[in-house]
Amino acid sequence: ISVIILFLVILSCNHVHYQQGKTLYTTNCGHCHMEDGSGVGDLYPSLNDLGPSYAYNNIACIIRNGKKSEGKVIEMIGLKDLSEIEITNIINYLQNDLNQVHQQISLQETEELLLNCSE
């Protein structure tokens, strides 16, 4: 019985709450920002230090439209083919699973944020 309990504890420590978000992140973002979100220096910023309000500020717009940075050679391209629900799942994965912020964004909030994006 103790082996079973130990196995369950190990599984719960590695549990991903937003599995679709993780899959979408790995497929669309992980090759630049790294699978663990650590980034690559100034080329691709780390996504491991997102604060609690970051998701509500502009990350939905950055995912959808990309980001142009002054003086940067490499710019993030927008992922315009992702649906609002896919963007929501990526944000929730970043916030909850990678950053342990435990703050969810709803589909409705993502839709409202995307309506107010400036390209």
PDB file of C-alpha atoms in Angstrom:
ATOM      1  CA  ILE A   1       0.000   0.000   0.000  1.00  0.00           C
ATOM      2  CA  SER A   2       2.827   2.437   0.769  1.00  0.00           C
ATOM      3  CA  VAL A   3       4.183   1.983  -2.781  1.00  0.00           C
ATOM      4  CA  ILE A   4       0.780   2.924  -4.216  1.00  0.00           C
ATOM      5  CA  ILE A   5       0.581   6.024  -2.020  1.00  0.00           C
ATOM      6  CA  LEU A   6       4.094   7.070  -3.025  1.00  0.00           C
ATOM      7  CA  PHE A   7       3.200   6.588  -6.700  1.00  0.00           C
ATOM      8  CA  LEU A   8       0.066   8.735  -6.314  1.00  0.00           C
ATOM      9  CA  VAL A   9       2.048  11.483  -4.557  1.00  0.00           C
ATOM     10  CA  ILE A  10       4.608  11.512  -7.382  1.00  0.00           C
ATOM     11  CA  LEU A  11       1.853  11.686  -9.983  1.00  0.00           C
ATOM     12  CA  SER A  12       0.108  14.562  -8.218  1.00  0.00           C
ATOM     13  CA  CYS A  13       3.368  16.561  -8.049  1.00  0.00           C
ATOM     14  CA  ASN A  14       3.742  16.437 -11.823  1.00  0.00           C
ATOM     15  CA  HIS A  15       0.098  16.994 -12.668  1.00  0.00           C
ATOM     16  CA  VAL A  16      -0.651  19.438 -15.464  1.00  0.00           C
ATOM     17  CA  HIS A  17      -3.988  21.181 -15.002  1.00  0.00           C
ATOM     18  CA  TYR A  18      -4.164  22.587 -18.542  1.00  0.00           C
ATOM     19  CA  GLN A  19      -3.092  19.690 -20.750  1.00  0.00           C
ATOM     20  CA  GLN A  20      -4.419  21.221 -23.991  1.00  0.00           C
ATOM     21  CA  GLY A  21      -2.680  24.473 -23.075  1.00  0.00           C
ATOM     22  CA  LYS A  22       0.570  22.587 -22.519  1.00  0.00           C
ATOM     23  CA  THR A  23       0.240  20.807 -25.871  1.00  0.00           C
ATOM     24  CA  LEU A  24      -0.520  24.072 -27.671  1.00  0.00           C
ATOM     25  CA  TYR A  25       2.333  25.849 -25.875  1.00  0.00           C
ATOM     26  CA  THR A  26       4.797  23.078 -26.726  1.00  0.00           C
ATOM     27  CA  THR A  27       3.719  23.077 -30.381  1.00  0.00           C
ATOM     28  CA  ASN A  28       3.499  26.837 -30.940  1.00  0.00           C
ATOM     29  CA  CYS A  29       5.722  28.495 -28.342  1.00  0.00           C
ATOM     30  CA  GLY A  30       8.130  25.974 -26.849  1.00  0.00           C
ATOM     31  CA  HIS A  31      10.595  25.950 -29.725  1.00  0.00           C
ATOM     32  CA  CYS A  32      11.484  29.607 -29.023  1.00  0.00           C
ATOM     33  CA  HIS A  33      10.581  30.138 -25.359  1.00  0.00           C
ATOM     34  CA  MET A  34      11.769  26.595 -24.498  1.00  0.00           C
ATOM     35  CA  GLU A  35       9.509  23.816 -23.298  1.00  0.00           C
ATOM     36  CA  ASP A  36      10.052  24.815 -19.663  1.00  0.00           C
ATOM     37  CA  GLY A  37       9.425  28.519 -20.431  1.00  0.00           C
ATOM     38  CA  SER A  38      13.006  29.538 -19.617  1.00  0.00           C
ATOM     39  CA  GLY A  39      13.533  31.391 -22.915  1.00  0.00           C
ATOM     40  CA  VAL A  40      16.865  32.144 -24.581  1.00  0.00           C
ATOM     41  CA  GLY A  41      18.405  35.281 -23.142  1.00  0.00           C
ATOM     42  CA  ASP A  42      17.331  38.459 -24.906  1.00  0.00           C
ATOM     43  CA  LEU A  43      16.250  36.616 -28.062  1.00  0.00           C
ATOM     44  CA  TYR A  44      13.216  34.894 -26.567  1.00  0.00           C
ATOM     45  CA  PRO A  45      12.182  36.136 -23.127  1.00  0.00           C
ATOM     46  CA  SER A  46      11.505  33.780 -20.280  1.00  0.00           C
ATOM     47  CA  LEU A  47       7.858  33.104 -19.549  1.00  0.00           C
ATOM     48  CA  ASN A  48       8.623  31.776 -16.072  1.00  0.00           C
ATOM     49  CA  ASP A  49       8.296  35.068 -14.243  1.00  0.00           C
ATOM     50  CA  LEU A  50       4.857  36.219 -15.298  1.00  0.00           C
ATOM     51  CA  GLY A  51       3.143  38.099 -12.508  1.00  0.00           C
ATOM     52  CA  PRO A  52      -0.479  37.539 -11.503  1.00  0.00           C
ATOM     53  CA  SER A  53      -1.798  40.360 -13.685  1.00  0.00           C
ATOM     54  CA  TYR A  54       0.323  39.658 -16.774  1.00  0.00           C
ATOM     55  CA  ALA A  55      -2.318  37.475 -18.419  1.00  0.00           C
ATOM     56  CA  TYR A  56      -4.834  40.260 -18.084  1.00  0.00           C
ATOM     57  CA  ASN A  57      -2.551  42.951 -19.453  1.00  0.00           C
ATOM     58  CA  ASN A  58      -1.519  41.928 -22.939  1.00  0.00           C
ATOM     59  CA  ILE A  59      -0.484  38.311 -23.347  1.00  0.00           C
ATOM     60  CA  ALA A  60      -3.613  37.399 -25.348  1.00  0.00           C
ATOM     61  CA  CYS A  61      -2.810  40.162 -27.829  1.00  0.00           C
ATOM     62  CA  ILE A  62       0.844  39.137 -28.005  1.00  0.00           C
ATOM     63  CA  ILE A  63      -0.105  35.534 -28.751  1.00  0.00           C
ATOM     64  CA  ARG A  64      -2.580  36.602 -31.451  1.00  0.00           C
ATOM     65  CA  ASN A  65      -0.645  39.479 -33.055  1.00  0.00           C
ATOM     66  CA  GLY A  66       2.983  38.891 -32.120  1.00  0.00           C
ATOM     67  CA  LYS A  67       5.298  41.490 -30.670  1.00  0.00           C
ATOM     68  CA  LYS A  68       7.616  43.983 -32.287  1.00  0.00           C
ATOM     69  CA  SER A  69      10.435  45.096 -30.045  1.00  0.00           C
ATOM     70  CA  GLU A  70      12.644  48.125 -30.632  1.00  0.00           C
ATOM     71  CA  GLY A  71      16.178  47.168 -31.540  1.00  0.00           C
ATOM     72  CA  LYS A  72      15.453  43.440 -31.739  1.00  0.00           C
ATOM     73  CA  VAL A  73      16.473  41.433 -34.771  1.00  0.00           C
ATOM     74  CA  ILE A  74      13.942  38.693 -34.107  1.00  0.00           C
ATOM     75  CA  GLU A  75      10.293  39.593 -33.654  1.00  0.00           C
ATOM     76  CA  MET A  76       7.562  37.323 -32.407  1.00  0.00           C
ATOM     77  CA  ILE A  77       5.057  36.515 -35.115  1.00  0.00           C
ATOM     78  CA  GLY A  78       1.387  36.346 -34.275  1.00  0.00           C
ATOM     79  CA  LEU A  79      -0.403  33.030 -34.061  1.00  0.00           C
ATOM     80  CA  LYS A  80      -3.506  34.149 -35.917  1.00  0.00           C
ATOM     81  CA  ASP A  81      -4.713  30.592 -36.574  1.00  0.00           C
ATOM     82  CA  LEU A  82      -5.265  29.889 -32.880  1.00  0.00           C
ATOM     83  CA  SER A  83      -8.853  30.152 -31.681  1.00  0.00           C
ATOM     84  CA  GLU A  84      -9.843  32.200 -28.646  1.00  0.00           C
ATOM     85  CA  ILE A  85     -10.271  29.018 -26.610  1.00  0.00           C
ATOM     86  CA  GLU A  86      -6.789  27.809 -27.605  1.00  0.00           C
ATOM     87  CA  ILE A  87      -5.292  31.152 -26.564  1.00  0.00           C
ATOM     88  CA  THR A  88      -7.198  30.916 -23.283  1.00  0.00           C
ATOM     89  CA  ASN A  89      -5.807  27.438 -22.668  1.00  0.00           C
ATOM     90  CA  ILE A  90      -2.229  28.581 -23.377  1.00  0.00           C
ATOM     91  CA  ILE A  91      -2.588  31.521 -20.982  1.00  0.00           C
ATOM     92  CA  ASN A  92      -4.060  29.295 -18.277  1.00  0.00           C
ATOM     93  CA  TYR A  93      -1.222  26.795 -18.757  1.00  0.00           C
ATOM     94  CA  LEU A  94       1.380  29.582 -18.515  1.00  0.00           C
ATOM     95  CA  GLN A  95      -0.193  31.093 -15.422  1.00  0.00           C
ATOM     96  CA  ASN A  96      -1.158  27.969 -13.501  1.00  0.00           C
ATOM     97  CA  ASP A  97       1.247  25.231 -14.540  1.00  0.00           C
ATOM     98  CA  LEU A  98       4.445  27.087 -15.499  1.00  0.00           C
ATOM     99  CA  ASN A  99       4.184  30.049 -13.118  1.00  0.00           C
ATOM    100  CA  GLN A 100       2.112  28.580 -10.264  1.00  0.00           C
ATOM    101  CA  VAL A 101       0.034  31.781 -10.067  1.00  0.00           C
ATOM    102  CA  HIS A 102      -3.268  29.875  -9.790  1.00  0.00           C
ATOM    103  CA  GLN A 103      -5.305  32.460 -11.611  1.00  0.00           C
ATOM    104  CA  GLN A 104      -7.606  31.509 -14.456  1.00  0.00           C
ATOM    105  CA  ILE A 105      -8.683  33.614 -17.360  1.00  0.00           C
ATOM    106  CA  SER A 106     -12.048  32.827 -18.898  1.00  0.00           C
ATOM    107  CA  LEU A 107     -12.879  32.498 -22.565  1.00  0.00           C
ATOM    108  CA  GLN A 108     -15.036  35.618 -22.277  1.00  0.00           C
ATOM    109  CA  GLU A 109     -12.129  37.610 -20.797  1.00  0.00           C
ATOM    110  CA  THR A 110      -9.836  36.454 -23.612  1.00  0.00           C
ATOM    111  CA  GLU A 111     -12.411  37.448 -26.231  1.00  0.00           C
ATOM    112  CA  GLU A 112     -12.747  40.915 -24.661  1.00  0.00           C
ATOM    113  CA  LEU A 113      -8.971  41.359 -24.513  1.00  0.00           C
ATOM    114  CA  LEU A 114      -8.604  40.354 -28.157  1.00  0.00           C
ATOM    115  CA  LEU A 115     -11.252  42.887 -29.203  1.00  0.00           C
ATOM    116  CA  ASN A 116      -9.143  45.642 -27.683  1.00  0.00           C
ATOM    117  CA  CYS A 117      -5.791  44.675 -29.177  1.00  0.00           C
ATOM    118  CA  SER A 118      -3.853  47.313 -31.063  1.00  0.00           C
ATOM    119  CA  GLU A 119      -1.749  45.794 -33.817  1.00  0.00           C
TER     120      GLU A 119
END
